[in-house]
Amino acid sequence: DQQVKQNSPSLSVQEGRISILNCDYTNSMFDYFLWYKKYPAEGPTFLISISSIKDKNEDGRFTVFLNKSAKHLSLHIVPSQPGDSAVYFCAATPLRDDKIIFGKGTRLHILP
Amino acid sequence: KAGVTQTPRYLIKTRGQQVTLSCSPISGHRSVSWYQQTPGQGLQFLFEYFSETQRNKGNFPGRFSGRQFSNSRSEMNVSTLELGDSALYLCASSFRYGGGREQYFGPGTRLTVT
């Protein structure tokens, strides 16, 4: 049972444009959401997070939007840069101090 | 400050064998979590150790086990290896239990079972 779903295995976006990565979840007990970025041969690195009491969190070029009623969150990257090419994992946790459930990841390709 | 280190980085084993993977957390971190990454399933949580005690466990068979030492270093063991155990095994360390955003991942151990 996949509680965190990233339905797009891959996404290609032109450099300079906006990249939008989507994530859906099924567990209404999740109240903290994270995005991780992973390059080949490296472990994932934390990118940005959002608490369920917010609907938006911004950090530089990265913005995460949360729609609790739809159980949907998205990561926006503006503008997209070549170094953004990586696998992005959406993750969720019911409590800040509980185990993290990851999605399967979306591979983002930034095209020149 | 040194990052999370995992040894070995690559491993090839045959079915039926067992394997032990090692993870050294960032100095001062007391929590170590283990994940399995496969193309089909993404990142799946195996277990978390905090102060030498298993605090949380994912949905994996008993063939997967782990332990944590007093210096916070952790080992993961997989017995009776199956072809489906081929994966990238990642460990992550954090100062406190659960970790959340404060988890720092190692580069992983790539296990291939033939």
Coordinates of C-alpha atoms in Angstrom, one line a residue:
Chain A
D1 CA 0.0 0.0 0.0
Q2 CA 1.7 3.1 -1.3
Q3 CA 0.8 5.9 1.2
V4 CA 2.9 8.5 -0.7
K5 CA 2.6 8.5 -4.4
Q6 CA 4.6 10.2 -7.1
N7 CA 2.8 9.2 -10.2
S8 CA 5.3 10.7 -12.7
P9 CA 8.5 8.6 -12.9
S10 CA 10.2 11.3 -14.9
L11 CA 9.8 14.9 -16.1
S12 CA 11.7 16.9 -18.6
V13 CA 11.7 20.7 -18.4
Q14 CA 13.5 23.4 -20.4
E15 CA 16.2 25.4 -18.6
G16 CA 14.8 28.6 -17.2
R17 CA 11.2 27.3 -17.1
I18 CA 9.2 26.2 -14.1
S19 CA 9.4 22.6 -12.9
I20 CA 6.4 21.2 -11.1
L21 CA 6.7 17.9 -9.3
N22 CA 3.6 16.4 -7.8
C23 CA 2.9 14.1 -4.9
D24 CA -0.3 12.6 -3.5
Y25 CA -0.8 10.9 -0.1
T26 CA -3.5 8.7 1.3
N27 CA -2.9 8.8 5.1
S28 CA -4.8 11.7 6.6
M29 CA -2.6 11.4 9.7
F30 CA 0.4 12.8 7.9
D31 CA 1.1 16.3 9.1
Y32 CA 4.6 17.0 8.0
F33 CA 5.9 16.7 4.5
L34 CA 9.4 16.9 3.0
W35 CA 11.1 16.9 -0.3
Y36 CA 14.5 15.3 -0.8
K37 CA 16.8 15.6 -3.8
K38 CA 19.1 12.8 -4.9
Y39 CA 22.0 12.7 -7.3
P40 CA 23.5 9.4 -8.6
A41 CA 26.0 7.8 -6.2
E42 CA 25.0 10.1 -3.4
G43 CA 22.5 9.9 -0.6
P44 CA 19.3 12.0 -0.6
T45 CA 19.7 15.6 0.7
F46 CA 16.9 17.5 2.4
L47 CA 15.4 20.3 0.2
I48 CA 12.3 21.8 1.7
S49 CA 9.5 20.9 4.1
I50 CA 6.1 22.0 5.0
S51 CA 3.9 21.5 8.1
S52 CA 0.2 20.8 7.6
I53 CA -0.8 24.0 9.3
K54 CA 0.6 25.9 6.3
D55 CA -0.3 25.7 2.6
K56 CA 2.9 27.2 1.2
N57 CA 6.6 27.3 2.1
E58 CA 9.2 29.1 0.0
D59 CA 13.0 28.8 0.0
G60 CA 14.7 30.6 -2.8
R61 CA 13.8 29.0 -6.1
F62 CA 11.9 26.2 -4.3
T63 CA 8.3 26.5 -3.2
V64 CA 6.2 23.7 -1.8
F65 CA 2.4 23.9 -1.9
L66 CA 0.1 21.8 0.2
N67 CA -3.6 21.1 -0.4
K68 CA -4.8 19.1 2.6
S69 CA -8.3 18.6 1.3
A70 CA -7.0 17.0 -1.9
K71 CA -4.1 15.3 0.0
H72 CA -1.8 16.7 -2.6
L73 CA 1.5 18.6 -2.5
S74 CA 3.7 20.0 -5.2
L75 CA 7.2 21.3 -5.5
H76 CA 7.8 24.2 -7.8
I77 CA 11.3 25.1 -9.0
V78 CA 11.7 28.5 -10.7
P79 CA 13.7 29.0 -12.7
S80 CA 14.9 25.5 -13.4
Q81 CA 18.7 25.1 -13.7
P82 CA 20.9 22.3 -15.1
G83 CA 22.0 21.4 -11.5
D84 CA 18.4 20.6 -10.7
S85 CA 18.6 17.4 -12.7
A86 CA 18.2 14.7 -10.1
V87 CA 15.6 12.4 -8.6
Y88 CA 13.2 14.1 -6.2
F89 CA 11.5 12.2 -3.4
C90 CA 8.4 13.3 -1.7
A91 CA 8.1 12.1 1.9
A92 CA 5.6 12.4 4.8
T93 CA 5.4 11.7 8.4
P94 CA 2.5 11.6 10.9
L95 CA 4.5 13.2 13.5
R96 CA 7.8 15.2 13.3
D97 CA 9.4 12.4 15.3
D98 CA 8.1 9.4 13.6
K99 CA 9.3 7.3 10.6
I100 CA 9.3 9.0 7.3
I101 CA 7.4 7.4 4.4
F102 CA 8.9 8.1 1.0
G103 CA 7.4 8.1 -2.5
K104 CA 9.1 6.3 -5.4
G105 CA 10.7 9.4 -6.7
T106 CA 10.5 11.5 -9.9
R107 CA 13.5 11.9 -12.1
L108 CA 13.8 15.5 -13.3
H109 CA 15.7 16.3 -16.5
I110 CA 16.5 19.9 -17.2
L111 CA 17.0 20.4 -20.9
P112 CA 19.5 23.0 -22.3
Chain B
K1 CA 32.5 17.6 10.4
A2 CA 32.6 14.3 8.6
G3 CA 29.4 13.1 7.0
V4 CA 27.7 9.7 7.2
T5 CA 29.9 6.9 5.9
Q6 CA 28.8 3.5 4.7
T7 CA 30.9 0.5 4.0
P8 CA 31.3 -1.2 1.8
R9 CA 30.1 0.9 -1.1
Y10 CA 29.5 -2.1 -3.4
L11 CA 28.9 -5.7 -2.7
I12 CA 28.1 -8.8 -4.8
K13 CA 26.7 -11.8 -3.0
T14 CA 25.0 -15.0 -4.1
R15 CA 21.5 -16.3 -3.1
G16 CA 21.4 -17.9 0.3
Q17 CA 24.4 -16.0 1.7
Q18 CA 24.2 -13.4 4.3
V19 CA 25.6 -9.9 4.4
T20 CA 26.5 -7.2 6.9
L21 CA 26.5 -3.5 6.1
S22 CA 28.0 -0.8 8.2
C23 CA 27.0 2.8 8.9
S24 CA 29.0 5.4 10.8
P25 CA 26.8 8.4 11.7
I26 CA 27.9 12.0 12.0
S27 CA 29.7 12.6 15.2
G28 CA 27.2 13.4 18.0
H29 CA 24.2 11.9 16.2
R30 CA 22.5 9.1 18.2
S31 CA 19.9 8.0 15.7
V32 CA 20.5 5.8 12.6
S33 CA 17.8 4.9 10.2
W34 CA 18.1 2.4 7.4
Y35 CA 16.3 2.5 4.0
Q36 CA 16.2 0.2 1.0
Q37 CA 16.0 1.9 -2.4
T38 CA 14.8 0.0 -5.5
P39 CA 13.7 1.3 -8.8
G40 CA 10.2 -0.2 -8.4
Q41 CA 9.6 0.7 -4.7
G42 CA 11.5 3.9 -4.1
L43 CA 12.9 4.5 -0.6
Q44 CA 11.5 2.1 1.9
F45 CA 12.1 2.4 5.7
L46 CA 13.7 -0.6 7.3
F47 CA 14.3 0.4 10.9
E48 CA 15.6 3.1 13.2
Y49 CA 18.0 2.8 16.1
F50 CA 18.4 5.3 18.8
S51 CA 20.8 4.9 21.7
E52 CA 21.3 1.3 20.9
T53 CA 17.6 0.4 20.9
Q54 CA 15.4 -0.3 17.9
R55 CA 12.7 2.5 18.0
N56 CA 10.9 1.9 14.8
K57 CA 10.6 -0.8 12.2
G58 CA 9.3 -1.0 8.7
N59 CA 7.5 -3.9 6.9
F60 CA 10.4 -6.1 6.1
P61 CA 10.8 -9.8 6.9
G62 CA 12.8 -11.0 9.8
R63 CA 15.8 -11.8 7.5
F64 CA 16.5 -8.1 7.9
S65 CA 18.0 -7.1 11.2
G66 CA 20.2 -4.5 12.7
R67 CA 21.9 -3.3 15.7
Q68 CA 23.6 -0.2 17.1
F69 CA 26.7 0.1 19.2
S70 CA 27.5 2.4 22.0
N71 CA 29.4 4.7 19.7
S72 CA 26.2 5.0 17.6
R73 CA 27.7 3.1 14.7
S74 CA 25.1 0.7 13.2
E75 CA 25.2 -2.5 11.3
M76 CA 22.5 -4.1 9.2
N77 CA 22.4 -7.8 8.4
V78 CA 20.4 -9.6 5.8
S79 CA 20.4 -13.4 6.0
T80 CA 19.5 -15.9 3.3
L81 CA 19.8 -13.4 0.5
E82 CA 17.2 -13.4 -2.3
L83 CA 17.5 -11.9 -5.7
G84 CA 14.9 -9.3 -4.7
D85 CA 17.3 -8.0 -2.0
S86 CA 19.4 -6.4 -4.7
A87 CA 19.1 -2.7 -3.9
L88 CA 20.8 0.4 -2.7
Y89 CA 20.9 0.4 1.1
L90 CA 21.0 3.9 2.6
C91 CA 21.5 4.9 6.2
A92 CA 20.7 8.3 7.6
S93 CA 21.8 9.8 10.9
S94 CA 20.2 12.5 13.1
F95 CA 20.7 14.0 16.5
R96 CA 17.3 13.1 17.8
Y97 CA 14.9 10.3 17.4
G98 CA 12.8 10.5 14.2
G99 CA 15.0 13.0 12.5
G100 CA 12.6 14.5 10.1
R101 CA 14.4 17.1 8.1
E102 CA 17.5 16.8 10.2
Q103 CA 18.4 13.4 8.7
Y104 CA 21.7 13.2 6.8
F105 CA 22.1 10.4 4.4
G106 CA 25.2 8.4 3.6
P107 CA 26.1 7.5 -0.1
G108 CA 24.7 4.0 0.3
T109 CA 25.8 0.5 -0.2
R110 CA 24.9 -1.1 -3.6
L111 CA 24.1 -4.8 -3.0
T112 CA 23.8 -7.1 -5.9
V113 CA 22.5 -10.6 -5.3
T114 CA 23.2 -13.1 -8.1

